Tab-separated table of C-alpha atoms in Angstrom:
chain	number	residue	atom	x	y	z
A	1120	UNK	CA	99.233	79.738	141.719
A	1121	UNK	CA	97.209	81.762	144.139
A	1122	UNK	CA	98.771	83.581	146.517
A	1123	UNK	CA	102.539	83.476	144.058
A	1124	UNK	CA	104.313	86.514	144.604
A	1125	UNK	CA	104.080	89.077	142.029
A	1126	UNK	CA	107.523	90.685	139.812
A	1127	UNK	CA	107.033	94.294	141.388
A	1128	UNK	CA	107.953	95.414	137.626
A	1129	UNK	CA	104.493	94.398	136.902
A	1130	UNK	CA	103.387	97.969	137.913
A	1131	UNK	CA	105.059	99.519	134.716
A	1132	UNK	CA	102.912	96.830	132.439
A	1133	UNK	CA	99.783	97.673	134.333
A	1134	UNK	CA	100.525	101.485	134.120
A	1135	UNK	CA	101.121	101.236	130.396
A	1136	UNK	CA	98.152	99.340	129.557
A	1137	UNK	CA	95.727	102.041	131.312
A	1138	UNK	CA	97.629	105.023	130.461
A	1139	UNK	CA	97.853	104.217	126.914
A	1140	UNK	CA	94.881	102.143	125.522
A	1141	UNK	CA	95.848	100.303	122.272
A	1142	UNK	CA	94.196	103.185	119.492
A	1143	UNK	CA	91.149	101.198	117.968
A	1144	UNK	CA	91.876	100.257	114.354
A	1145	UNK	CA	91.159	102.562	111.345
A	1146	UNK	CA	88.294	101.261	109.500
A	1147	UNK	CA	86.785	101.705	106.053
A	1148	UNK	CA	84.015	104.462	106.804
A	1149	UNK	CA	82.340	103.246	103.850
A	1150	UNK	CA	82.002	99.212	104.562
A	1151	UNK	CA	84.131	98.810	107.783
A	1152	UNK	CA	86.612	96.816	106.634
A	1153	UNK	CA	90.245	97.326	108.550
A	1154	UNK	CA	92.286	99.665	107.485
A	1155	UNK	CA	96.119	100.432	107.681
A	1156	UNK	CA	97.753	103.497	108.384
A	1157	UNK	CA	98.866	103.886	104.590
A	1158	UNK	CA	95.043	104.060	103.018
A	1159	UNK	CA	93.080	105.917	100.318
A	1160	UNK	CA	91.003	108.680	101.078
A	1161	UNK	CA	87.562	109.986	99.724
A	1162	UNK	CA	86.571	113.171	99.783
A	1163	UNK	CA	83.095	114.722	99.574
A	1164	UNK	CA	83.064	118.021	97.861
A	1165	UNK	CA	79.191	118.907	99.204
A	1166	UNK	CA	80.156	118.656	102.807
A	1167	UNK	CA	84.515	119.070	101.789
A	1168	UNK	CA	84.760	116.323	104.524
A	1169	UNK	CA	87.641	113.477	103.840
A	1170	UNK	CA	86.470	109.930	104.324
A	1171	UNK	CA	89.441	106.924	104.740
A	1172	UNK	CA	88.364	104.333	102.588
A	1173	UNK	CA	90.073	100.613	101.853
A	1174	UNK	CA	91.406	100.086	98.171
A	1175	UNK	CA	88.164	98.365	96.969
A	1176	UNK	CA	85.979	100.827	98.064
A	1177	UNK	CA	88.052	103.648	96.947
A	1178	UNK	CA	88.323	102.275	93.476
A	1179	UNK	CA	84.499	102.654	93.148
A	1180	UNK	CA	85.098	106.460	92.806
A	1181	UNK	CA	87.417	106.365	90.652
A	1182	UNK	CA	86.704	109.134	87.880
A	1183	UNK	CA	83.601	109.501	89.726
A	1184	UNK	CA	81.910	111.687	87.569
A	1185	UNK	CA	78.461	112.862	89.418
A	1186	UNK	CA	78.982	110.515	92.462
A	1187	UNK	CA	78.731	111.498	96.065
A	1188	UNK	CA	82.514	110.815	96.769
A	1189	UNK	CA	85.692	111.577	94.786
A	1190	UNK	CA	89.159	109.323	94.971
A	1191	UNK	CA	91.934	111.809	96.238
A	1192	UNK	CA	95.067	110.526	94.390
A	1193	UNK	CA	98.133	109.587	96.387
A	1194	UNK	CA	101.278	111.406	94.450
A	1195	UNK	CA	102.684	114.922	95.217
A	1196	UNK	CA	104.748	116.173	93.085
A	1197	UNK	CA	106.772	119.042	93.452
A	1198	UNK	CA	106.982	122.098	91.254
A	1199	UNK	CA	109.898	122.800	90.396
A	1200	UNK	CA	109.662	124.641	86.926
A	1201	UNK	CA	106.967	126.876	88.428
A	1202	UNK	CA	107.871	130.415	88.742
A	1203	UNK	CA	105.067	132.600	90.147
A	1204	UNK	CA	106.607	136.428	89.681
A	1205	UNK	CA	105.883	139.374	92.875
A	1206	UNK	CA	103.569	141.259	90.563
A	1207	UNK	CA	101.053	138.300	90.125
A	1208	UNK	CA	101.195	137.249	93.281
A	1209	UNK	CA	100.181	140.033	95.007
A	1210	UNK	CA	97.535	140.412	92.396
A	1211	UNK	CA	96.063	137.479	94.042
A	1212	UNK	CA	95.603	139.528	97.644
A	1213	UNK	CA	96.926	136.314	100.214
A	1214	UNK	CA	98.112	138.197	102.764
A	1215	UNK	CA	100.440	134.750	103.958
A	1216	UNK	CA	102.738	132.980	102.121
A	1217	UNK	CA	101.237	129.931	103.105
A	1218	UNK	CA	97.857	128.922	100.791
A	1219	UNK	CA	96.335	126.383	98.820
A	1220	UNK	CA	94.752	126.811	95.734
A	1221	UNK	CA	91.471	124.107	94.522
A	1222	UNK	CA	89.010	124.271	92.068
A	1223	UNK	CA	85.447	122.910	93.650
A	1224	UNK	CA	83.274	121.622	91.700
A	1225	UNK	CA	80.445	122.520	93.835
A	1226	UNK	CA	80.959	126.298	93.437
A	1227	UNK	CA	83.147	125.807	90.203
A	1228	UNK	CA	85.937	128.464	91.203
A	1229	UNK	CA	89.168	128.117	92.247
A	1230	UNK	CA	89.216	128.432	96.237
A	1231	UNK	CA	91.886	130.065	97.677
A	1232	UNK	CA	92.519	128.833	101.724
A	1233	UNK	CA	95.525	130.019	103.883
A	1234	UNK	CA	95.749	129.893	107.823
A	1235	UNK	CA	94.892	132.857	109.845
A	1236	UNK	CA	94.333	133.683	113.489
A	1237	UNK	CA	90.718	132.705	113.543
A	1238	UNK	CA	91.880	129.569	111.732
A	1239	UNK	CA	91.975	128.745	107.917
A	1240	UNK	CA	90.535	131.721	105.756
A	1241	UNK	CA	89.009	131.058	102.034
A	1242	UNK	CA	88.637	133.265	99.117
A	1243	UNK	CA	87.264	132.815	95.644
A	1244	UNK	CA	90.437	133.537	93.388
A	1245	UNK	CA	89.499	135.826	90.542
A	1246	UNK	CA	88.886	133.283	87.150
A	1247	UNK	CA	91.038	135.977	85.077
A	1248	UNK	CA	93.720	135.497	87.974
A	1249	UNK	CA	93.656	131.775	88.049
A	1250	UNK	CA	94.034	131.580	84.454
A	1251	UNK	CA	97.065	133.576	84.405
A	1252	UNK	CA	98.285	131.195	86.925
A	1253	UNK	CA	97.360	128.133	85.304
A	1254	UNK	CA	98.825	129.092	81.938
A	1255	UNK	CA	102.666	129.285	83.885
A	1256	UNK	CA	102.653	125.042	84.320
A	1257	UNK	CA	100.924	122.366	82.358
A	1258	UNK	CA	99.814	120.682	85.663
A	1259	UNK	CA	97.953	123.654	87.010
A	1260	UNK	CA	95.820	123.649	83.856
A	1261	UNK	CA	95.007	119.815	84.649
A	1262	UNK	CA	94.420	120.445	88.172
A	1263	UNK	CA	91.668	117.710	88.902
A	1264	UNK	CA	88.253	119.131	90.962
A	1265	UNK	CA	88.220	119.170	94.150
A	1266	UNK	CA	90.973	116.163	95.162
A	1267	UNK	CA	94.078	117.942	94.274
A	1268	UNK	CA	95.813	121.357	95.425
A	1269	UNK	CA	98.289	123.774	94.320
A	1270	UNK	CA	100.419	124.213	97.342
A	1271	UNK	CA	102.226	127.287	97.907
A	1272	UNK	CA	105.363	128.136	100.149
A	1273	UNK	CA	106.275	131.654	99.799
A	1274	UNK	CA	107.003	132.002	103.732
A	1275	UNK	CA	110.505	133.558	104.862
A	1276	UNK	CA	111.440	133.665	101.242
A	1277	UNK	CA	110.557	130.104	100.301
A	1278	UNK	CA	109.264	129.933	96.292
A	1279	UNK	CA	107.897	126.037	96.436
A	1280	UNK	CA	104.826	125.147	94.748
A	1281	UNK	CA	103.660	121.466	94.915
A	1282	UNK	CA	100.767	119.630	93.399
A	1283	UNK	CA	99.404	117.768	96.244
A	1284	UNK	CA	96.503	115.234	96.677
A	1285	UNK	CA	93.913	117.330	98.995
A	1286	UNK	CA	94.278	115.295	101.749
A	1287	UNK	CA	97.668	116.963	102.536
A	1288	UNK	CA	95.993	120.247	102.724
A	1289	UNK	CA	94.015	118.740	105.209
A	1290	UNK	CA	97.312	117.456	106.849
A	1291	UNK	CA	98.785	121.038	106.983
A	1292	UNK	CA	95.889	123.002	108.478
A	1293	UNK	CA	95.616	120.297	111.246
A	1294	UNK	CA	99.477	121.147	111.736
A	1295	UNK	CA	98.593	124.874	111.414
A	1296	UNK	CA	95.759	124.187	114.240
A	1297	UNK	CA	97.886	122.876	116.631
A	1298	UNK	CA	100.873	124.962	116.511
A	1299	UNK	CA	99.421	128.430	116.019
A	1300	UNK	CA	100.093	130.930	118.286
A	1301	UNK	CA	99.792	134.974	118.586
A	1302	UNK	CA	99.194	137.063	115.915
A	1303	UNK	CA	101.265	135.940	113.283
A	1304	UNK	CA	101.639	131.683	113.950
A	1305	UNK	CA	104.685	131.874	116.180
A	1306	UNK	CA	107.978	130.424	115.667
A	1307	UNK	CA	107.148	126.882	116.650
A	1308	UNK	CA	104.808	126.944	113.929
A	1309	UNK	CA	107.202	128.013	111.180
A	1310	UNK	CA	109.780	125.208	112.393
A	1311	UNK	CA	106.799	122.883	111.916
A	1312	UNK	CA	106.108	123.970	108.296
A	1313	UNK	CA	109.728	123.649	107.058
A	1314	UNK	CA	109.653	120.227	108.516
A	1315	UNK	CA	106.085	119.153	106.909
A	1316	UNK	CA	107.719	120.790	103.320
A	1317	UNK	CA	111.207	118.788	104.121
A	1318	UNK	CA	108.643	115.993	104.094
A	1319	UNK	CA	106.495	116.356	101.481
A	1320	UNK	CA	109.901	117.242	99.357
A	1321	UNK	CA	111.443	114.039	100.244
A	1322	UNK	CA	108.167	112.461	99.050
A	1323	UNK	CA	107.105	114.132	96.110
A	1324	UNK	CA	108.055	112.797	92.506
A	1325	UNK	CA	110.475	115.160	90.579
A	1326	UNK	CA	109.084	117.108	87.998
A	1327	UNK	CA	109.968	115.714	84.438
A	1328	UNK	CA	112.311	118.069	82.321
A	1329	UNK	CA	109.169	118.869	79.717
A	1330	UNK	CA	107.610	121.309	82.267
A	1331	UNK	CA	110.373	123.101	83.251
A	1332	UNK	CA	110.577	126.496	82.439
B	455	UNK	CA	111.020	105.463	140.780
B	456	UNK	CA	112.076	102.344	142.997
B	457	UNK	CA	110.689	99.088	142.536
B	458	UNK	CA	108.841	99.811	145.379
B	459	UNK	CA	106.829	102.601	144.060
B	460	UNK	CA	106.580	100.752	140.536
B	461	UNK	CA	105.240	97.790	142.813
B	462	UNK	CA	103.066	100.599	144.315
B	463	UNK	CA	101.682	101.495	141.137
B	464	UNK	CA	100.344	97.949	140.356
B	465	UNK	CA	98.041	97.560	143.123
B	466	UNK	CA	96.745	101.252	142.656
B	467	UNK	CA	95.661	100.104	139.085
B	468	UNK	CA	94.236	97.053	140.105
B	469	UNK	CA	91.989	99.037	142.501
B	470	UNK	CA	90.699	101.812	140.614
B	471	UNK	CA	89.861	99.142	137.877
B	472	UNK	CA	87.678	97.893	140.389
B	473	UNK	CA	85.478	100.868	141.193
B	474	UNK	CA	81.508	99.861	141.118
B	475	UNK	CA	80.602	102.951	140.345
B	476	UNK	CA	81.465	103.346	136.315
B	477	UNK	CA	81.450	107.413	135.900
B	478	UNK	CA	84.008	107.360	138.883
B	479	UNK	CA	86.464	104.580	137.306
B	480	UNK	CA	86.021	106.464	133.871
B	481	UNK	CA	86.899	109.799	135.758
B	482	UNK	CA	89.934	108.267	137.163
B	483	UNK	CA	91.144	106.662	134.340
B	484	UNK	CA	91.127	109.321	132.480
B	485	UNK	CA	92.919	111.223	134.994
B	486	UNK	CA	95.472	108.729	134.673
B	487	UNK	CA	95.908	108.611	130.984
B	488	UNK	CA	95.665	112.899	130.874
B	489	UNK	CA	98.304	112.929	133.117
B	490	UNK	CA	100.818	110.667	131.661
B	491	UNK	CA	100.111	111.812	128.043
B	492	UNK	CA	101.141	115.561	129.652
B	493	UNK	CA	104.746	113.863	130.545
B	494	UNK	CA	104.740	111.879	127.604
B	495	UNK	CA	104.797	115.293	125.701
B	496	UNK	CA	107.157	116.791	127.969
B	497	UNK	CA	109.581	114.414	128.026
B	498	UNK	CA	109.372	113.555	123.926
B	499	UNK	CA	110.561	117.661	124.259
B	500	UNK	CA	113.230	116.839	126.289
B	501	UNK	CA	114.841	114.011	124.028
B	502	UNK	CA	114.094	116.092	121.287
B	503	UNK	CA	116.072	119.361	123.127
B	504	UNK	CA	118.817	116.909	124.028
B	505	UNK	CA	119.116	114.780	120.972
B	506	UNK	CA	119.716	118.080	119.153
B	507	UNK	CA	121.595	119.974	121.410
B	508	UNK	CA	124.053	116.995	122.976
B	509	UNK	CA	122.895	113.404	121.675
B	510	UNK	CA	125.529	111.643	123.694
B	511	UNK	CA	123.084	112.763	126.577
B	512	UNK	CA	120.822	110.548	125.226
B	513	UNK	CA	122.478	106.983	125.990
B	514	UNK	CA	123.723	108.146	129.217
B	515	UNK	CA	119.567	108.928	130.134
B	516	UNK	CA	118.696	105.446	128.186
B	517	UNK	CA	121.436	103.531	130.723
B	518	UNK	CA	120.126	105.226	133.584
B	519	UNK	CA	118.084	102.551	136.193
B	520	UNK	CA	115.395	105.349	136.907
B	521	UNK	CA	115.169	107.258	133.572
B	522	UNK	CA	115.107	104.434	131.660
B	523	UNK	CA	112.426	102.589	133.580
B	524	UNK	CA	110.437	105.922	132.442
B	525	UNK	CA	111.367	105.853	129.272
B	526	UNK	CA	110.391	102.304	128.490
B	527	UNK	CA	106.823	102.909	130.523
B	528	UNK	CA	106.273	106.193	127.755
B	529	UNK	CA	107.949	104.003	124.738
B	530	UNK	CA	110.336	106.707	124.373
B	531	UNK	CA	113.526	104.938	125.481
B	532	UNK	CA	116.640	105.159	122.945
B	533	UNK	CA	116.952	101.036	122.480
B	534	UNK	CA	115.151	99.337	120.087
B	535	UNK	CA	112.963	96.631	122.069
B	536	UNK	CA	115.344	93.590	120.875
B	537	UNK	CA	118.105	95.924	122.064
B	538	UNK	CA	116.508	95.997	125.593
B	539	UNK	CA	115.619	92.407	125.099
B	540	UNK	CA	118.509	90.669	124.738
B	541	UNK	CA	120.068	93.118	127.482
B	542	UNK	CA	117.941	91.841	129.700
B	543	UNK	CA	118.347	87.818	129.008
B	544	UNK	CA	122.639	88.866	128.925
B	545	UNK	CA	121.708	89.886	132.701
B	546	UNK	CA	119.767	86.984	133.430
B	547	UNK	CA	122.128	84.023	132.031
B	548	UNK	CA	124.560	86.090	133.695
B	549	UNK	CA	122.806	86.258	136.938
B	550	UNK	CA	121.793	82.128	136.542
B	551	UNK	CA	125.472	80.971	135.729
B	552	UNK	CA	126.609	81.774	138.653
B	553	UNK	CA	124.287	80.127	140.882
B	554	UNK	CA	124.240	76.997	138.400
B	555	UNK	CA	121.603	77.353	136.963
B	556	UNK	CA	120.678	78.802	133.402
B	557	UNK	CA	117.871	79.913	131.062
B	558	UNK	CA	116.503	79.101	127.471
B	559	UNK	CA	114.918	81.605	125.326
B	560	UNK	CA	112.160	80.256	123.230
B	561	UNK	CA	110.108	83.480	121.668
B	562	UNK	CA	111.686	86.522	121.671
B	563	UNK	CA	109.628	88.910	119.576
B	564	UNK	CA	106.998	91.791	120.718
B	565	UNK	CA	103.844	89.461	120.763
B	566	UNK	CA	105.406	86.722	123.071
B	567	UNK	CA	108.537	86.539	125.196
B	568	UNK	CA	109.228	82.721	126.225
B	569	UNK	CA	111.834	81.800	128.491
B	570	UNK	CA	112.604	78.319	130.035
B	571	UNK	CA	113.974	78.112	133.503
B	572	UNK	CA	116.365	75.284	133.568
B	573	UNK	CA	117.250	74.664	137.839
B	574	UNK	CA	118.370	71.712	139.883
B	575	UNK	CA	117.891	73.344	142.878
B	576	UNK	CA	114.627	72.194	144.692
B	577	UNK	CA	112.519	75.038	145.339
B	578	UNK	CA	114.530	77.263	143.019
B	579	UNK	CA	111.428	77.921	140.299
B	580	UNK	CA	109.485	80.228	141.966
B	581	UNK	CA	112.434	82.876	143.295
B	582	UNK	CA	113.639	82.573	139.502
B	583	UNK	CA	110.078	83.179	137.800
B	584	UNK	CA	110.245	86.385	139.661
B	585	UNK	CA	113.831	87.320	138.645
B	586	UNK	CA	113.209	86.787	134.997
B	587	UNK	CA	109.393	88.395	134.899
B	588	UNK	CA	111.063	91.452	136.785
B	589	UNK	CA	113.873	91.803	134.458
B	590	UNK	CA	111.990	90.855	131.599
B	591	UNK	CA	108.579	93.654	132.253
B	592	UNK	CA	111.480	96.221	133.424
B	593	UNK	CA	113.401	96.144	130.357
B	594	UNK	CA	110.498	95.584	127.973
B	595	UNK	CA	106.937	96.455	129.923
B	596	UNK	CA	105.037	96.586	126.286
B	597	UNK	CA	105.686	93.268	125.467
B	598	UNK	CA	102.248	91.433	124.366
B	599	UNK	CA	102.995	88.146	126.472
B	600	UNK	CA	105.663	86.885	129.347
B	601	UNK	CA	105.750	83.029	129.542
B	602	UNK	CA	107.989	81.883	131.826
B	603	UNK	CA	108.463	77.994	132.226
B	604	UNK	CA	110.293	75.906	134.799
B	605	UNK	CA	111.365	72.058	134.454
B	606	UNK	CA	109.910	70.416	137.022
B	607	UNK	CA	113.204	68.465	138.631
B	608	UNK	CA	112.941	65.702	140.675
B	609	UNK	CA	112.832	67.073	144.241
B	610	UNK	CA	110.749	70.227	142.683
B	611	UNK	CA	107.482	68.526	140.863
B	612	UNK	CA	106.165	72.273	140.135
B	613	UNK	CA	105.881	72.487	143.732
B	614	UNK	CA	106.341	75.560	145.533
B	615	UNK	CA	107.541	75.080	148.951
B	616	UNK	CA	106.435	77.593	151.482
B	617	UNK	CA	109.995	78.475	152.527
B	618	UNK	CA	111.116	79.729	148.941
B	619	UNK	CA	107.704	81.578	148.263
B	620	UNK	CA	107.985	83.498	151.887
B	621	UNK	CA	111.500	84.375	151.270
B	622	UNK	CA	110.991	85.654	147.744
B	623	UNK	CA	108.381	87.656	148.660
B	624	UNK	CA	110.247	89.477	151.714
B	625	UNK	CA	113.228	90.037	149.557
């Protein structure tokens, strides 16, 4: 009908549809298939770049033993028989209560990376260290190269330790990123960290009664 | 925000999709989307600040003609969108029954929205397409599709007289 006179409400539809473009669908960076928001990620140790991958392609790496890319598995779990004492701790030198701990194949050490003011900071962890570490939880001594993390929450008296696919570390220095502020992270950063650990709490599988301490 | 401005708003769009020149239309559009992602921010903060600090604010802001007109633009508003929907349609049978004339709702989900004019009134399709696409975009503006049909009576045939569409458009 040319010339039909128009719902002024229309302006709110048109604003909307410029204002916020429809995000372009995740794809498989591997064959560019479609991806949801729930999908598997790769990660490349060389480069320690994550890659989102759809199931089929992901299960290619599986146990990939001298492959380019390495499945990161989806479970956290949490802790909770883990008891890391003051003494060994500060053996360790993290000057935050915030770090996460991975062994990388690449350099095969343990890497030790927290957030600081110039953004996140690594260290090799002493192997003598590490072992002392690993010997306190079953899970730690199984800690699979390069895809999965020791998590640590020590911050504001916190004692949490999680086993967490890689890709959450990821997660949490993005949130560390955006949030950081000062000197020493700023409030608003510190409310966003309990939240991400209320999260990844909610999600993580219980630790069976055989590892607890 | 009146309708006015909203009305406004539509036109404005229209013509800075239209620049030639395709650096310029980029440079305005994302002007556009910069700006509005600065108040979507600000006002996520302020449902946050409120839903925290007195939630019953919240409804009261959602109810609101201007607010929530806002709120639906930024997706932020408190109602789910079938909450909003069928808000809308209560307003418009409402609105219809009392001038005789009534409405059918054939979709109703986020894809497509269908509604069915039902009128005896010669000349009564076009004022009513206008009533139900306002209500409709207002109360739900991210809906994929609005399809609004009309009966053709009798004395009507799909025809728009001149009279109605004048009218409609002044009002």
């Amino acid at each position: 009908m040319i010339g039909a006179p128009r719902s002024p409400a229309r302006g709110l539809v048109a604003l909307r549809r410029i204002a916020f473009p429809p995000a372009a669908p995740e794809r498989c960076e591997l064959c560019s298939t479609q991806i949801g928001e729930a999908h598997e990620h790769l990660v490349d140790p060389e480069k320690r770049r994550l890659v989102c991958a759809c199931n089929a392609c992901a299960i290619l790496f599986d146990h990939s033993g001298a492959r380019r890319f390495r499945r990161v598995p989806r479970d956290t779990r949490c802790l909770a028989g883990l008891q890391i004492d003051d003494a060994l701790w500060n053996s360790l030198g993290i000057p935050i209560g915030l770090v996460f701990f991975f062994r990388s194949s690449v350099s095969n050490t343990v890497v030790a990376v927290y957030p600081s003011p110039g953004g996140p900071a690594e260290v090799a962890v002493e192997q003598d260290l590490w072992n002392e570490l690993a010997a306190l939880h079953p899970a730690l001594e199984a800690l699979a190269d390069d895809v999965e993390a020791l998590l640590v929450n020590r911050i504001r008296g916190a004692r949490m330790y999680f086993l967490v696919p890689i890709d959450q570390c990821y997660r949490l220095n993005g949130v560390v990123r955006s949030h950081w502020s000062g000197f020493t992270g700023g409030d608003k950063l510190w409310e966003e960290m309990h939240r991400f650990f209320e999260a990844l709490q909610q999600h993580a599988i219980p630790e069976r009664s055989t590892a607890d301490a | 925000m009146t309708l006015d401005a909203i009305s406004k708003i539509e036109e404005l769009v229209q013509q800075v999709q239209s620049i030639a020149d395709p650096a310029a239309r980029e440079v305005s559009l994302e002007l556009v989307q910069a700006a509005m992602a600065l108040h979507h921010a600000a006002m996520e903060r302020v449902l946050e600040i409120v839903g925290e600090e007195a939630p019953c604010i919240t409804a009261v802001m959602g109810a609101d003609d201007l607010l929530s007109r806002v709120l639906v633009l930024h997706g932020l508003h408190p109602d789910s969108f079938e909450t909003r929907l069928s808000g809308a349609i209560d307003r418009l049978r409402r609105h219809f029954d009392s001038r005789g004339s009534g409405i059918e709702v054939l979709e109703s989900g986020p894809d497509v929205v269908r509604i069915r004019f039902t009128g005896k009134r010669a000349g009564a399709a076009a004022p009513a397409r206008l009533t139900i696409e306002n209500a409709i975009y207002e109360a739900v503006p991210e809906v994929g599709e609005l399809i609004v049909e009309a009966i053709a009576e009798e004395h009507d045939q799909g025809f728009v007289p001149l009279a109605s569409l004048v009218a409609s458009e002044r009002a």
